Amino acid sequence: MKYLLDADWAISFLNGRANAVHLISELADKGIALSVITWGEIYEGLLTKPDSPRRITQLDDFTQAVDLIAPDLTVAR
């Protein structure tokens, strides 16, 4: 079973919040996915950060470790 992360959990993980790091690390073996819509929300939020290039690289690295999926009816179900 894959787990679809929402923006709050992904951002918390990227910010190093212990509860998110712990949970996502545990779920990684079962499969984690991120929708392209969530990715876009996170990306847009990073554009205004003073350290945006570093944070965008961090997001890109995270994206390599999860499945990036486009929304469709299967995802919605």
Short mmCIF file of N, CA, C and O in Angstrom, two decimals:
data_model
loop_
_atom_site.label_atom_id
_atom_site.label_comp_id
_atom_site.label_asym_id
_atom_site.label_seq_id
_atom_site.Cartn_x
_atom_site.Cartn_y
_atom_site.Cartn_z
N MET A 1 0.85 -1.18 0.00
CA MET A 1 0.00 0.00 0.00
C MET A 1 0.89 1.24 0.00
O MET A 1 1.83 1.35 0.76
N LYS A 2 0.58 2.16 -0.88
CA LYS A 2 1.29 3.45 -0.91
C LYS A 2 0.54 4.46 -0.08
O LYS A 2 -0.68 4.41 0.04
N TYR A 3 1.29 5.38 0.49
CA TYR A 3 0.71 6.46 1.27
C TYR A 3 0.92 7.76 0.50
O TYR A 3 2.04 8.08 0.11
N LEU A 4 -0.17 8.48 0.28
CA LEU A 4 -0.14 9.75 -0.43
C LEU A 4 0.01 10.87 0.59
O LEU A 4 -0.87 11.07 1.42
N LEU A 5 1.13 11.56 0.54
CA LEU A 5 1.40 12.63 1.50
C LEU A 5 0.70 13.92 1.08
O LEU A 5 0.67 14.26 -0.09
N ASP A 6 0.20 14.63 2.06
CA ASP A 6 -0.31 15.96 1.77
C ASP A 6 0.82 16.97 2.02
O ASP A 6 1.91 16.61 2.49
N ALA A 7 0.57 18.21 1.67
CA ALA A 7 1.62 19.24 1.75
C ALA A 7 2.10 19.44 3.19
O ALA A 7 3.31 19.61 3.42
N ASP A 8 1.19 19.41 4.16
CA ASP A 8 1.60 19.63 5.55
C ASP A 8 2.63 18.61 6.02
O ASP A 8 3.63 18.97 6.64
N TRP A 9 2.38 17.34 5.73
CA TRP A 9 3.32 16.30 6.16
C TRP A 9 4.64 16.40 5.41
O TRP A 9 5.72 16.24 5.99
N ALA A 10 4.57 16.65 4.12
CA ALA A 10 5.81 16.76 3.34
C ALA A 10 6.64 17.96 3.80
O ALA A 10 7.86 17.85 3.96
N ILE A 11 6.00 19.08 4.05
CA ILE A 11 6.71 20.27 4.52
C ILE A 11 7.31 20.02 5.90
O ILE A 11 8.47 20.39 6.17
N SER A 12 6.54 19.39 6.77
CA SER A 12 7.06 19.08 8.11
C SER A 12 8.29 18.17 8.01
O SER A 12 9.27 18.36 8.73
N PHE A 13 8.23 17.19 7.11
CA PHE A 13 9.38 16.31 6.90
C PHE A 13 10.58 17.11 6.40
O PHE A 13 11.70 16.98 6.93
N LEU A 14 10.36 17.94 5.40
CA LEU A 14 11.46 18.74 4.84
C LEU A 14 12.03 19.72 5.85
O LEU A 14 13.21 20.07 5.79
N ASN A 15 11.21 20.16 6.79
CA ASN A 15 11.68 21.06 7.85
C ASN A 15 12.32 20.31 9.01
O ASN A 15 12.76 20.92 9.98
N GLY A 16 12.34 18.99 8.93
CA GLY A 16 13.00 18.19 9.95
C GLY A 16 12.21 18.00 11.24
O GLY A 16 12.80 17.67 12.27
N ARG A 17 10.91 18.21 11.20
CA ARG A 17 10.10 18.01 12.40
C ARG A 17 10.09 16.53 12.76
O ARG A 17 9.77 15.67 11.93
N ALA A 18 10.44 16.25 13.99
CA ALA A 18 10.70 14.88 14.43
C ALA A 18 9.53 13.93 14.16
O ALA A 18 9.75 12.80 13.69
N ASN A 19 8.31 14.35 14.47
CA ASN A 19 7.18 13.43 14.27
C ASN A 19 6.99 13.08 12.80
O ASN A 19 6.70 11.94 12.45
N ALA A 20 7.18 14.04 11.91
CA ALA A 20 7.03 13.78 10.47
C ALA A 20 8.18 12.93 9.95
O ALA A 20 7.97 12.01 9.15
N VAL A 21 9.40 13.23 10.39
CA VAL A 21 10.55 12.43 9.96
C VAL A 21 10.36 10.98 10.40
O VAL A 21 10.58 10.05 9.62
N HIS A 22 9.93 10.79 11.63
CA HIS A 22 9.73 9.44 12.15
C HIS A 22 8.66 8.70 11.36
O HIS A 22 8.88 7.57 10.90
N LEU A 23 7.50 9.31 11.19
CA LEU A 23 6.39 8.64 10.51
C LEU A 23 6.72 8.35 9.05
O LEU A 23 6.52 7.23 8.57
N ILE A 24 7.24 9.32 8.34
CA ILE A 24 7.54 9.13 6.92
C ILE A 24 8.66 8.11 6.74
O ILE A 24 8.63 7.31 5.81
N SER A 25 9.62 8.09 7.64
CA SER A 25 10.68 7.08 7.58
C SER A 25 10.10 5.68 7.76
O SER A 25 10.51 4.74 7.09
N GLU A 26 9.13 5.54 8.66
CA GLU A 26 8.48 4.24 8.87
C GLU A 26 7.66 3.83 7.65
O GLU A 26 7.60 2.65 7.31
N LEU A 27 7.00 4.78 7.01
CA LEU A 27 6.14 4.47 5.87
C LEU A 27 6.92 4.25 4.58
O LEU A 27 6.38 3.70 3.62
N ALA A 28 8.17 4.68 4.54
CA ALA A 28 8.95 4.61 3.31
C ALA A 28 9.01 3.20 2.73
O ALA A 28 8.95 3.02 1.51
N ASP A 29 9.12 2.19 3.58
CA ASP A 29 9.19 0.81 3.09
C ASP A 29 7.89 0.36 2.44
O ASP A 29 7.90 -0.54 1.61
N LYS A 30 6.79 0.95 2.83
CA LYS A 30 5.49 0.58 2.28
C LYS A 30 5.16 1.36 1.01
O LYS A 30 4.26 1.02 0.28
N GLY A 31 5.89 2.45 0.78
CA GLY A 31 5.70 3.26 -0.41
C GLY A 31 5.06 4.60 -0.09
O GLY A 31 4.06 4.66 0.62
N ILE A 32 5.67 5.63 -0.59
CA ILE A 32 5.18 6.99 -0.38
C ILE A 32 5.02 7.65 -1.74
O ILE A 32 5.86 7.51 -2.63
N ALA A 33 3.94 8.38 -1.88
CA ALA A 33 3.70 9.11 -3.12
C ALA A 33 3.38 10.56 -2.79
O ALA A 33 2.93 10.89 -1.70
N LEU A 34 3.64 11.40 -3.75
CA LEU A 34 3.36 12.84 -3.65
C LEU A 34 2.67 13.23 -4.96
O LEU A 34 3.16 12.88 -6.03
N SER A 35 1.55 13.90 -4.86
CA SER A 35 0.88 14.31 -6.11
C SER A 35 1.60 15.52 -6.70
O SER A 35 2.23 16.30 -5.98
N VAL A 36 1.47 15.67 -8.00
CA VAL A 36 2.09 16.82 -8.65
C VAL A 36 1.46 18.12 -8.16
O VAL A 36 2.12 19.16 -8.14
N ILE A 37 0.21 18.06 -7.74
CA ILE A 37 -0.44 19.26 -7.20
C ILE A 37 0.20 19.66 -5.87
O ILE A 37 0.52 20.83 -5.65
N THR A 38 0.42 18.67 -5.00
CA THR A 38 1.08 18.94 -3.72
C THR A 38 2.49 19.44 -3.96
O THR A 38 2.95 20.38 -3.32
N TRP A 39 3.20 18.81 -4.90
CA TRP A 39 4.55 19.24 -5.22
C TRP A 39 4.54 20.72 -5.64
O TRP A 39 5.37 21.50 -5.20
N GLY A 40 3.58 21.10 -6.48
CA GLY A 40 3.47 22.48 -6.94
C GLY A 40 3.20 23.45 -5.80
O GLY A 40 3.74 24.55 -5.77
N GLU A 41 2.35 23.04 -4.85
CA GLU A 41 2.07 23.89 -3.69
C GLU A 41 3.34 24.13 -2.88
O GLU A 41 3.62 25.26 -2.46
N ILE A 42 4.09 23.06 -2.66
CA ILE A 42 5.33 23.18 -1.89
C ILE A 42 6.34 24.04 -2.64
O ILE A 42 6.96 24.94 -2.08
N TYR A 43 6.50 23.77 -3.93
CA TYR A 43 7.44 24.53 -4.76
C TYR A 43 7.11 26.01 -4.75
O TYR A 43 7.99 26.86 -4.56
N GLU A 44 5.85 26.34 -4.94
CA GLU A 44 5.44 27.76 -4.94
C GLU A 44 5.78 28.43 -3.61
O GLU A 44 6.26 29.55 -3.58
N GLY A 45 5.56 27.72 -2.51
CA GLY A 45 5.88 28.27 -1.21
C GLY A 45 7.37 28.51 -1.01
O GLY A 45 7.78 29.43 -0.29
N LEU A 46 8.19 27.71 -1.65
CA LEU A 46 9.65 27.85 -1.51
C LEU A 46 10.21 29.02 -2.31
O LEU A 46 11.29 29.52 -2.01
N LEU A 47 9.49 29.47 -3.32
CA LEU A 47 10.01 30.52 -4.19
C LEU A 47 10.27 31.84 -3.46
O LEU A 47 11.13 32.61 -3.88
N THR A 48 9.56 32.08 -2.38
CA THR A 48 9.73 33.35 -1.66
C THR A 48 10.65 33.25 -0.46
O THR A 48 10.88 34.24 0.22
N LYS A 49 11.19 32.05 -0.21
CA LYS A 49 12.10 31.87 0.93
C LYS A 49 13.47 32.45 0.60
O LYS A 49 13.93 32.38 -0.54
N PRO A 50 14.14 33.04 1.60
CA PRO A 50 15.48 33.59 1.35
C PRO A 50 16.48 32.55 0.86
O PRO A 50 17.38 32.86 0.10
N ASP A 51 16.31 31.31 1.30
CA ASP A 51 17.22 30.24 0.89
C ASP A 51 16.55 29.30 -0.11
O ASP A 51 16.76 28.09 -0.09
N SER A 52 15.75 29.88 -1.01
CA SER A 52 14.95 29.06 -1.91
C SER A 52 15.77 28.11 -2.78
O SER A 52 15.33 26.97 -2.97
N PRO A 53 16.92 28.47 -3.32
CA PRO A 53 17.65 27.48 -4.14
C PRO A 53 18.01 26.21 -3.35
O PRO A 53 17.84 25.10 -3.86
N ARG A 54 18.43 26.38 -2.13
CA ARG A 54 18.78 25.22 -1.30
C ARG A 54 17.53 24.41 -0.98
O ARG A 54 17.54 23.18 -1.06
N ARG A 55 16.45 25.08 -0.66
CA ARG A 55 15.21 24.39 -0.30
C ARG A 55 14.61 23.68 -1.52
O ARG A 55 14.06 22.59 -1.39
N ILE A 56 14.71 24.28 -2.69
CA ILE A 56 14.20 23.64 -3.90
C ILE A 56 15.03 22.39 -4.21
O ILE A 56 14.48 21.36 -4.61
N THR A 57 16.32 22.46 -4.00
CA THR A 57 17.17 21.27 -4.17
C THR A 57 16.76 20.19 -3.18
O THR A 57 16.68 19.00 -3.54
N GLN A 58 16.44 20.57 -1.96
CA GLN A 58 15.98 19.62 -0.95
C GLN A 58 14.67 18.97 -1.41
O GLN A 58 14.49 17.75 -1.29
N LEU A 59 13.76 19.76 -1.94
CA LEU A 59 12.49 19.23 -2.46
C LEU A 59 12.76 18.27 -3.62
O LEU A 59 12.16 17.19 -3.70
N ASP A 60 13.65 18.64 -4.52
CA ASP A 60 13.98 17.77 -5.65
C ASP A 60 14.56 16.44 -5.18
O ASP A 60 14.23 15.39 -5.71
N ASP A 61 15.43 16.50 -4.17
CA ASP A 61 16.00 15.26 -3.62
C ASP A 61 14.90 14.39 -3.00
O ASP A 61 14.90 13.17 -3.19
N PHE A 62 14.00 15.01 -2.27
CA PHE A 62 12.88 14.28 -1.67
C PHE A 62 12.01 13.65 -2.76
O PHE A 62 11.59 12.50 -2.64
N THR A 63 11.78 14.40 -3.83
CA THR A 63 10.95 13.91 -4.92
C THR A 63 11.55 12.66 -5.55
O THR A 63 10.82 11.78 -6.00
N GLN A 64 12.88 12.57 -5.56
CA GLN A 64 13.54 11.38 -6.13
C GLN A 64 13.28 10.13 -5.28
O GLN A 64 13.37 9.01 -5.78
N ALA A 65 12.96 10.33 -4.00
CA ALA A 65 12.77 9.20 -3.09
C ALA A 65 11.32 8.75 -2.97
O ALA A 65 11.03 7.77 -2.30
N VAL A 66 10.40 9.46 -3.61
CA VAL A 66 8.98 9.10 -3.55
C VAL A 66 8.44 8.97 -4.97
O VAL A 66 9.09 9.39 -5.92
N ASP A 67 7.26 8.41 -5.08
CA ASP A 67 6.60 8.36 -6.38
C ASP A 67 5.84 9.65 -6.59
O ASP A 67 5.07 10.06 -5.73
N LEU A 68 6.06 10.29 -7.70
CA LEU A 68 5.34 11.51 -8.05
C LEU A 68 4.21 11.09 -8.98
O LEU A 68 4.44 10.48 -10.03
N ILE A 69 2.97 11.40 -8.58
CA ILE A 69 1.84 10.92 -9.35
C ILE A 69 0.94 12.06 -9.78
O ILE A 69 0.84 13.09 -9.12
N ALA A 70 0.32 11.87 -10.93
CA ALA A 70 -0.66 12.83 -11.43
C ALA A 70 -2.05 12.39 -10.95
O ALA A 70 -2.33 11.20 -10.88
N PRO A 71 -2.89 13.34 -10.63
CA PRO A 71 -4.23 12.96 -10.17
C PRO A 71 -5.06 12.36 -11.31
O PRO A 71 -4.99 12.82 -12.44
N ASP A 72 -5.77 11.33 -10.96
CA ASP A 72 -6.73 10.73 -11.87
C ASP A 72 -7.79 10.03 -11.01
O ASP A 72 -7.77 10.14 -9.79
N LEU A 73 -8.69 9.32 -11.63
CA LEU A 73 -9.75 8.67 -10.86
C LEU A 73 -9.23 7.59 -9.94
O LEU A 73 -9.74 7.39 -8.83
N THR A 74 -8.18 6.88 -10.35
CA THR A 74 -7.60 5.85 -9.49
C THR A 74 -7.05 6.48 -8.22
O THR A 74 -7.25 5.97 -7.12
N VAL A 75 -6.33 7.58 -8.36
CA VAL A 75 -5.79 8.29 -7.20
C VAL A 75 -6.91 8.79 -6.31
O VAL A 75 -6.87 8.68 -5.09
N ALA A 76 -7.95 9.32 -6.94
CA ALA A 76 -9.07 9.86 -6.16
C ALA A 76 -9.76 8.76 -5.35
O ALA A 76 -10.17 8.99 -4.22
N ARG A 77 -9.83 7.58 -5.92
CA ARG A 77 -10.45 6.46 -5.21
C ARG A 77 -9.57 5.97 -4.10
O ARG A 77 -9.96 5.52 -3.08
#
